[in-house]
Short mmCIF file of C-alpha atoms in Angstrom, two decimals:
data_model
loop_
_atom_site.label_atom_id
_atom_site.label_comp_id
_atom_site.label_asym_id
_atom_site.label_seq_id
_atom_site.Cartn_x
_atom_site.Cartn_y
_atom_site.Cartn_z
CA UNK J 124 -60.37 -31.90 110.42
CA UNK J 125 -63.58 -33.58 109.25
CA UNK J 126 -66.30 -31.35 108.55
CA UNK J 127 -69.45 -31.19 111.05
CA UNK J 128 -72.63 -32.46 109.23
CA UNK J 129 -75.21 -29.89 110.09
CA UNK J 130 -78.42 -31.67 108.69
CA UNK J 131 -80.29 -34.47 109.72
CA UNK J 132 -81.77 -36.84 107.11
CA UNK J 133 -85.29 -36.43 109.24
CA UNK J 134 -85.29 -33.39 108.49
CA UNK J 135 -85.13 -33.74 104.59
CA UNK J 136 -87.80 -36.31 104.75
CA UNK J 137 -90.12 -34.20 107.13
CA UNK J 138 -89.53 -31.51 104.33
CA UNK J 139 -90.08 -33.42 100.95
CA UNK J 140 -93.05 -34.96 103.04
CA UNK J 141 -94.61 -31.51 104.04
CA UNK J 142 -94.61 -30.69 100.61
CA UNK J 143 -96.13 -33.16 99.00
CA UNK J 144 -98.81 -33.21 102.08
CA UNK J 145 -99.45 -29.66 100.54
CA UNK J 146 -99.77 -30.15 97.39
CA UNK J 147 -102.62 -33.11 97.83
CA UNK J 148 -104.13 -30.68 100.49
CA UNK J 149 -104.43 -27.75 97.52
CA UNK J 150 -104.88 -30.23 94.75
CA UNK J 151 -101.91 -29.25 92.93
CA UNK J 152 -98.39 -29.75 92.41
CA UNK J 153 -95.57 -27.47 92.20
CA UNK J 154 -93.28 -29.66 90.64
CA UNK J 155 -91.98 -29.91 86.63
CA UNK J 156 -95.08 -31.46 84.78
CA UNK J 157 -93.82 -35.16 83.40
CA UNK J 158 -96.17 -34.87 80.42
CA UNK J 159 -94.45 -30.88 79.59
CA UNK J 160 -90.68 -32.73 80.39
CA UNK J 161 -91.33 -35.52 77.96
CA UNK J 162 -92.78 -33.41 75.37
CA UNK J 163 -89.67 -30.68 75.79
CA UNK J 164 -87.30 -33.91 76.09
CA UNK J 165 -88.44 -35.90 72.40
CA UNK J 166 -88.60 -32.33 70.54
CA UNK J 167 -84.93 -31.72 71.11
CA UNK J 168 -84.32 -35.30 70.00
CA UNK J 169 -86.27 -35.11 67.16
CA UNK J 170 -84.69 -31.83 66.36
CA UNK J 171 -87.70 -30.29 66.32
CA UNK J 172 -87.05 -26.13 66.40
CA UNK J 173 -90.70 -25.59 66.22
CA UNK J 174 -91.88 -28.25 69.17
CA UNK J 175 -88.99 -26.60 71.14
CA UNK J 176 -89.94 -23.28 70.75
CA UNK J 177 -93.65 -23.80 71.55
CA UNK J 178 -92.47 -25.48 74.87
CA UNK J 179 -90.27 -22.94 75.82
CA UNK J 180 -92.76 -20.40 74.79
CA UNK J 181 -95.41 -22.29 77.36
CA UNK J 182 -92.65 -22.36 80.35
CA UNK J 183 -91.83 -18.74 80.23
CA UNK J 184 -96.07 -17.84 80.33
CA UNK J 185 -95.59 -19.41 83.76
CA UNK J 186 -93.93 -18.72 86.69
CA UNK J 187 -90.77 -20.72 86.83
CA UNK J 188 -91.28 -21.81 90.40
CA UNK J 189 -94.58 -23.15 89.71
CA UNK J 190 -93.00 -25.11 86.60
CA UNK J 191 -90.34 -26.34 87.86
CA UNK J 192 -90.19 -26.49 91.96
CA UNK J 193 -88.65 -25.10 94.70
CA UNK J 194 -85.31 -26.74 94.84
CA UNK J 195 -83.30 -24.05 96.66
CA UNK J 196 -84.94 -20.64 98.49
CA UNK J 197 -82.04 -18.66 96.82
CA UNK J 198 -83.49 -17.55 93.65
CA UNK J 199 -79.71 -17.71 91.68
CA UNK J 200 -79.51 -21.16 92.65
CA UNK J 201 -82.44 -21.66 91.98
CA UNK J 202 -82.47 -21.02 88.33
CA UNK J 203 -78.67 -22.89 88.30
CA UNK J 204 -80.39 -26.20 89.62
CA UNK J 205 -83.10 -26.25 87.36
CA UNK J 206 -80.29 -25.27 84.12
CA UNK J 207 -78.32 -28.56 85.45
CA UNK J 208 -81.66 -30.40 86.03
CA UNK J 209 -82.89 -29.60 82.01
CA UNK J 210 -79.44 -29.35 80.41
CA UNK J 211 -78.73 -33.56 82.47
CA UNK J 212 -81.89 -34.43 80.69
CA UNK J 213 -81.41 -33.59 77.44
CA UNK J 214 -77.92 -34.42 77.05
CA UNK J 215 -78.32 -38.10 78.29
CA UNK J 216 -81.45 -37.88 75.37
CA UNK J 217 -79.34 -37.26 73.04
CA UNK J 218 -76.85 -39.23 73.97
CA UNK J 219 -79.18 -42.40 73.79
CA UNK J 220 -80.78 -41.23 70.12
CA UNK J 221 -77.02 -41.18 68.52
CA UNK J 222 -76.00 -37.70 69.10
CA UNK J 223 -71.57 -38.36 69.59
CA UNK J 224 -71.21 -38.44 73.45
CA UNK J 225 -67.97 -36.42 73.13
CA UNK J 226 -69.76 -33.49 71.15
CA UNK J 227 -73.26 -34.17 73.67
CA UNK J 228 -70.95 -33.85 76.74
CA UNK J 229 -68.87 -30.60 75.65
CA UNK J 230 -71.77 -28.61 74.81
CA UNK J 231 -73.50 -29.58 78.13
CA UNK J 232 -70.11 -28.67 80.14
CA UNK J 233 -70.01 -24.99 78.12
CA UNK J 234 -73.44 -24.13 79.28
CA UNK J 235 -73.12 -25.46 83.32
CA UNK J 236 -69.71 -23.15 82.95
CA UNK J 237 -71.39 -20.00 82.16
CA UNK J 238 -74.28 -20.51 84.45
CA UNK J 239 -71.69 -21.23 87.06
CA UNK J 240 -70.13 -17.98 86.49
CA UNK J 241 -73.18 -15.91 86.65
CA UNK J 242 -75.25 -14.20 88.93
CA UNK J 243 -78.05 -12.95 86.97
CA UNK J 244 -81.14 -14.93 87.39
CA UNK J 245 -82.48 -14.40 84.09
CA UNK J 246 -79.22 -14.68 81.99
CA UNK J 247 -79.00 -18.21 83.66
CA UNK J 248 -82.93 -19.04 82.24
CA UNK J 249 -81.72 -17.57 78.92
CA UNK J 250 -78.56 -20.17 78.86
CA UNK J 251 -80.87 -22.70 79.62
CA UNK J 252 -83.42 -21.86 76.57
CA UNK J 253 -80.25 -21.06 74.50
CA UNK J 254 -78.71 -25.02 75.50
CA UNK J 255 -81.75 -26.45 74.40
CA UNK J 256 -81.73 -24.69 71.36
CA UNK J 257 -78.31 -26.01 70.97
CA UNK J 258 -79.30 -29.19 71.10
CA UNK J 259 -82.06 -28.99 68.79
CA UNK J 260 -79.86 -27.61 66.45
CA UNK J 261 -76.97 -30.17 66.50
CA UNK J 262 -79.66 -33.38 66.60
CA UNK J 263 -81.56 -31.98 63.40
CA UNK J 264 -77.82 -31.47 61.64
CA UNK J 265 -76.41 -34.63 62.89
CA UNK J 266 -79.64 -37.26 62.00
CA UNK J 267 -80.14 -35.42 58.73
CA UNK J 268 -76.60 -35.08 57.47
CA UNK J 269 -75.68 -35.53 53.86
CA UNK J 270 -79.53 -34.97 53.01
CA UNK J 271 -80.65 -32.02 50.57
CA UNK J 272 -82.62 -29.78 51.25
CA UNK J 273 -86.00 -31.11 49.84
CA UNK J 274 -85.34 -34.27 52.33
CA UNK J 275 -84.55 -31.72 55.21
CA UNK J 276 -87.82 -29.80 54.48
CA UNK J 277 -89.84 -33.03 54.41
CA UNK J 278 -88.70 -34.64 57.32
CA UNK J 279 -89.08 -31.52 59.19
CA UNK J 280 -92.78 -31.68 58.27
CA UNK J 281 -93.13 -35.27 59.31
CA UNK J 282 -91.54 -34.60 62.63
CA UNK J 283 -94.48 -31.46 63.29
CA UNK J 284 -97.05 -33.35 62.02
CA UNK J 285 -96.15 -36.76 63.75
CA UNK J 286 -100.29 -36.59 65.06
CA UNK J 287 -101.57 -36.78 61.79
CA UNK J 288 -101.79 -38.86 59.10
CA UNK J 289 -99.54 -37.63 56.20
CA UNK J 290 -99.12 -38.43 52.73
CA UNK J 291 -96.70 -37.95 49.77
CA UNK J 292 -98.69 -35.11 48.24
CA UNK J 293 -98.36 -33.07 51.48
CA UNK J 294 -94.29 -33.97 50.95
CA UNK J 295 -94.55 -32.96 48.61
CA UNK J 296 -95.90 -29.24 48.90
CA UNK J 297 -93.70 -29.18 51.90
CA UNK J 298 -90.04 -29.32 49.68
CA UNK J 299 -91.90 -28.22 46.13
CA UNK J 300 -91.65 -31.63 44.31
CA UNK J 301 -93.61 -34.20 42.80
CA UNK J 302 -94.61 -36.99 45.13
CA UNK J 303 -92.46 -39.17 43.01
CA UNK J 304 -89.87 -37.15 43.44
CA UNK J 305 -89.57 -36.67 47.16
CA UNK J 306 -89.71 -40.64 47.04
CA UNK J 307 -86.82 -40.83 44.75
CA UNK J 308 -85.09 -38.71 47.05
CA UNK J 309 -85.58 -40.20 49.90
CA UNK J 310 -83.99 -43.53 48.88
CA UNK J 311 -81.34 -41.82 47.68
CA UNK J 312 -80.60 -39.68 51.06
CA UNK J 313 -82.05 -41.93 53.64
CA UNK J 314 -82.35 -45.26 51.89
CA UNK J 315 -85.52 -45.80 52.99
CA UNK J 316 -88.96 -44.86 51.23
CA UNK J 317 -91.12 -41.67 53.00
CA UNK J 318 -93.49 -43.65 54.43
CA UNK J 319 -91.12 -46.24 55.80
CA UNK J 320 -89.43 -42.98 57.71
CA UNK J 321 -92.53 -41.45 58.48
CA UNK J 322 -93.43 -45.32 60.35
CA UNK J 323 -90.28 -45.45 62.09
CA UNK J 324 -90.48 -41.93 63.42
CA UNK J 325 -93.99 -42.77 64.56
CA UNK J 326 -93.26 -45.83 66.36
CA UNK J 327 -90.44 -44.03 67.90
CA UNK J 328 -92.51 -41.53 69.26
CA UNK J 329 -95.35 -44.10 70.36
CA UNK J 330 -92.25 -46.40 72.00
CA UNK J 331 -91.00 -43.06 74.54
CA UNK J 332 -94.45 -42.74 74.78
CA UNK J 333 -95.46 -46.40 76.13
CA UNK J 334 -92.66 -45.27 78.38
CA UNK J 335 -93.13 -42.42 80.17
CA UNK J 336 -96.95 -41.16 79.32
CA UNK J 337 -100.10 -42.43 81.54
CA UNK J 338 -102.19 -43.18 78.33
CA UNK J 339 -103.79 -46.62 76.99
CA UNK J 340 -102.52 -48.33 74.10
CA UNK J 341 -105.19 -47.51 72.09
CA UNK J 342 -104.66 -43.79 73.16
CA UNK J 343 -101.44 -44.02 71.64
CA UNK J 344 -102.33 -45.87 68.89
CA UNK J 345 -105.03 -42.89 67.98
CA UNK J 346 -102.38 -40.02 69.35
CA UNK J 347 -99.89 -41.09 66.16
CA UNK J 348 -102.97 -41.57 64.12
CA UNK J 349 -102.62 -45.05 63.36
CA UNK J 350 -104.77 -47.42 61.21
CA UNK J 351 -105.94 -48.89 64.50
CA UNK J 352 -104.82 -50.33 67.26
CA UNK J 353 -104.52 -53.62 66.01
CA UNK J 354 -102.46 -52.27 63.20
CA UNK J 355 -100.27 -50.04 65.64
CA UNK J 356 -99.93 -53.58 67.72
CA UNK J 357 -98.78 -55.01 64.52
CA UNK J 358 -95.78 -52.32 63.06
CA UNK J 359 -94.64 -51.78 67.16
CA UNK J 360 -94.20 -55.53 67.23
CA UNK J 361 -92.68 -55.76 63.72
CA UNK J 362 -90.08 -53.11 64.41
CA UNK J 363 -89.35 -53.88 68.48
CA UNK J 364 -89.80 -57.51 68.57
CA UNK J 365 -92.92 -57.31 71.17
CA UNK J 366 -96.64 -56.23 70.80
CA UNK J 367 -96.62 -52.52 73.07
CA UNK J 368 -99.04 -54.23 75.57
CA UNK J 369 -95.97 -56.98 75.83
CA UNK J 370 -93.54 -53.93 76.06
CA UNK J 371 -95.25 -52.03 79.05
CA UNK J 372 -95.74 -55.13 80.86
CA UNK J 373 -91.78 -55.64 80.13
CA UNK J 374 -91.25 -52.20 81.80
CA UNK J 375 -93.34 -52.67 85.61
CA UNK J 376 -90.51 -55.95 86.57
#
């Protein structure tokens, strides 16, 4: 016997409706802050233990159902949605920057499973800061694999310092080697000189960020800490194939 459908589409709509009526009428909004998501989302990517901490550390000074929305009245389900919410994101993140979909997918499946299982609100929040730890962990072993130590220690600088400019002597106090050195290494590890990484890793940043962040290209261009916009222009169109004003437009068709 087919089941009786006991909800009306209206009704959704009416709902999603009233709350976003709400919101505007208090000037605020209780849903997940893009701007927080992105930054939470390009940490893990980057493999970024510090940026991921930091964000986590933000989330947890707030109440969760101001952070993150009301997507069931039942508190345990609740915190499950939001765990599959996160844990979707991130995944299909690092899925796209490289990280093997077979390994992406399994640790995703391990975490859902216990938070399926449990029914303890605050265990299933601490799976879901554990998971992204997880993946932080995996995409920092997996991009930088094969690389000594001195590389790992620099390129964990470049990716916490992404906002600044940086330079080979600051590599250098970062891993405890001559700027020469660090360059040498780099070749050697990454095939690529330290600036040329530092650039890419930029750019990269700067492209997710033409994406999904309300900001002008010359924002962007002064976010990364850039030459200048023109120059920003120049290395985005050198290493995408477009100038980032060509890019955005790309994006609104």
């Amino acid at each position: 016997m087919a089941e009786t459908v006991n909800y009306s589409v209206n009704e959704v709509r009416r709902e999603y409706i009233q709350q976003v009526y709400e919101a505007r009428e208090k000037a605020e909004w209780n849903g997940f802050s893009r701007m927080m998501e992105v930054q939470m989302i390009d940490a893990v990517v980057s493999g970024n233990l510090v940026q991921v901490s930091d964000y986590l550390k933000k989330l947890q000074q707030s109440e969760h159902q101001v952070q993150i929305g009301r997507m069931s009245d039942n508190p345990i389900h609740q915190a499950r949605y939001y765990l599959v919410a996160t844990v979707t994101m991130v995944t299909r993140g690092c899925i796209d920057a490289g990280l093997p979909e077979r390994l992406a997918l399994s640790i995703s499946d391990a975490f859902i499973r216990s938070a399926d299982t449990s029914n303890n609100i605050e265990t299933i929040y601490e799976l879901t800061r554990e998971c992204l730890y997880e993946f932080c962990q995996n995409m920092s072993e997996w991009r930088l694999k094969g690389c000594s130590l001195p590389v790992r220690l620099c390129c964990e600088y470049v990716l916490e310092h992404l906002h600044e400019k940086i330079s080979l002597e600051q590599l250098g106090e970062a891993c405890g080697r001559s700027p020469h050195h660090v360059s040498d290494m780099f070749c050697r590890d990454l095939g690529m000189r330290p600036m040329e990484f530092i650039r890419r890793e930029k750019l990269r940043q700067a492209h997710r960020a033409l994406d999904n962040l309300n900001l002008t290209i010359a924002n962007i261009s002064e976010l990364f800490s850039f030459a200048s916009p023109s120059a920003f222009s120049k290395q985005f169109s050198d290493e995408y194939g477009m100038t980032p004003l060509e890019y955005r437009k790309s994006r609104m068709y």
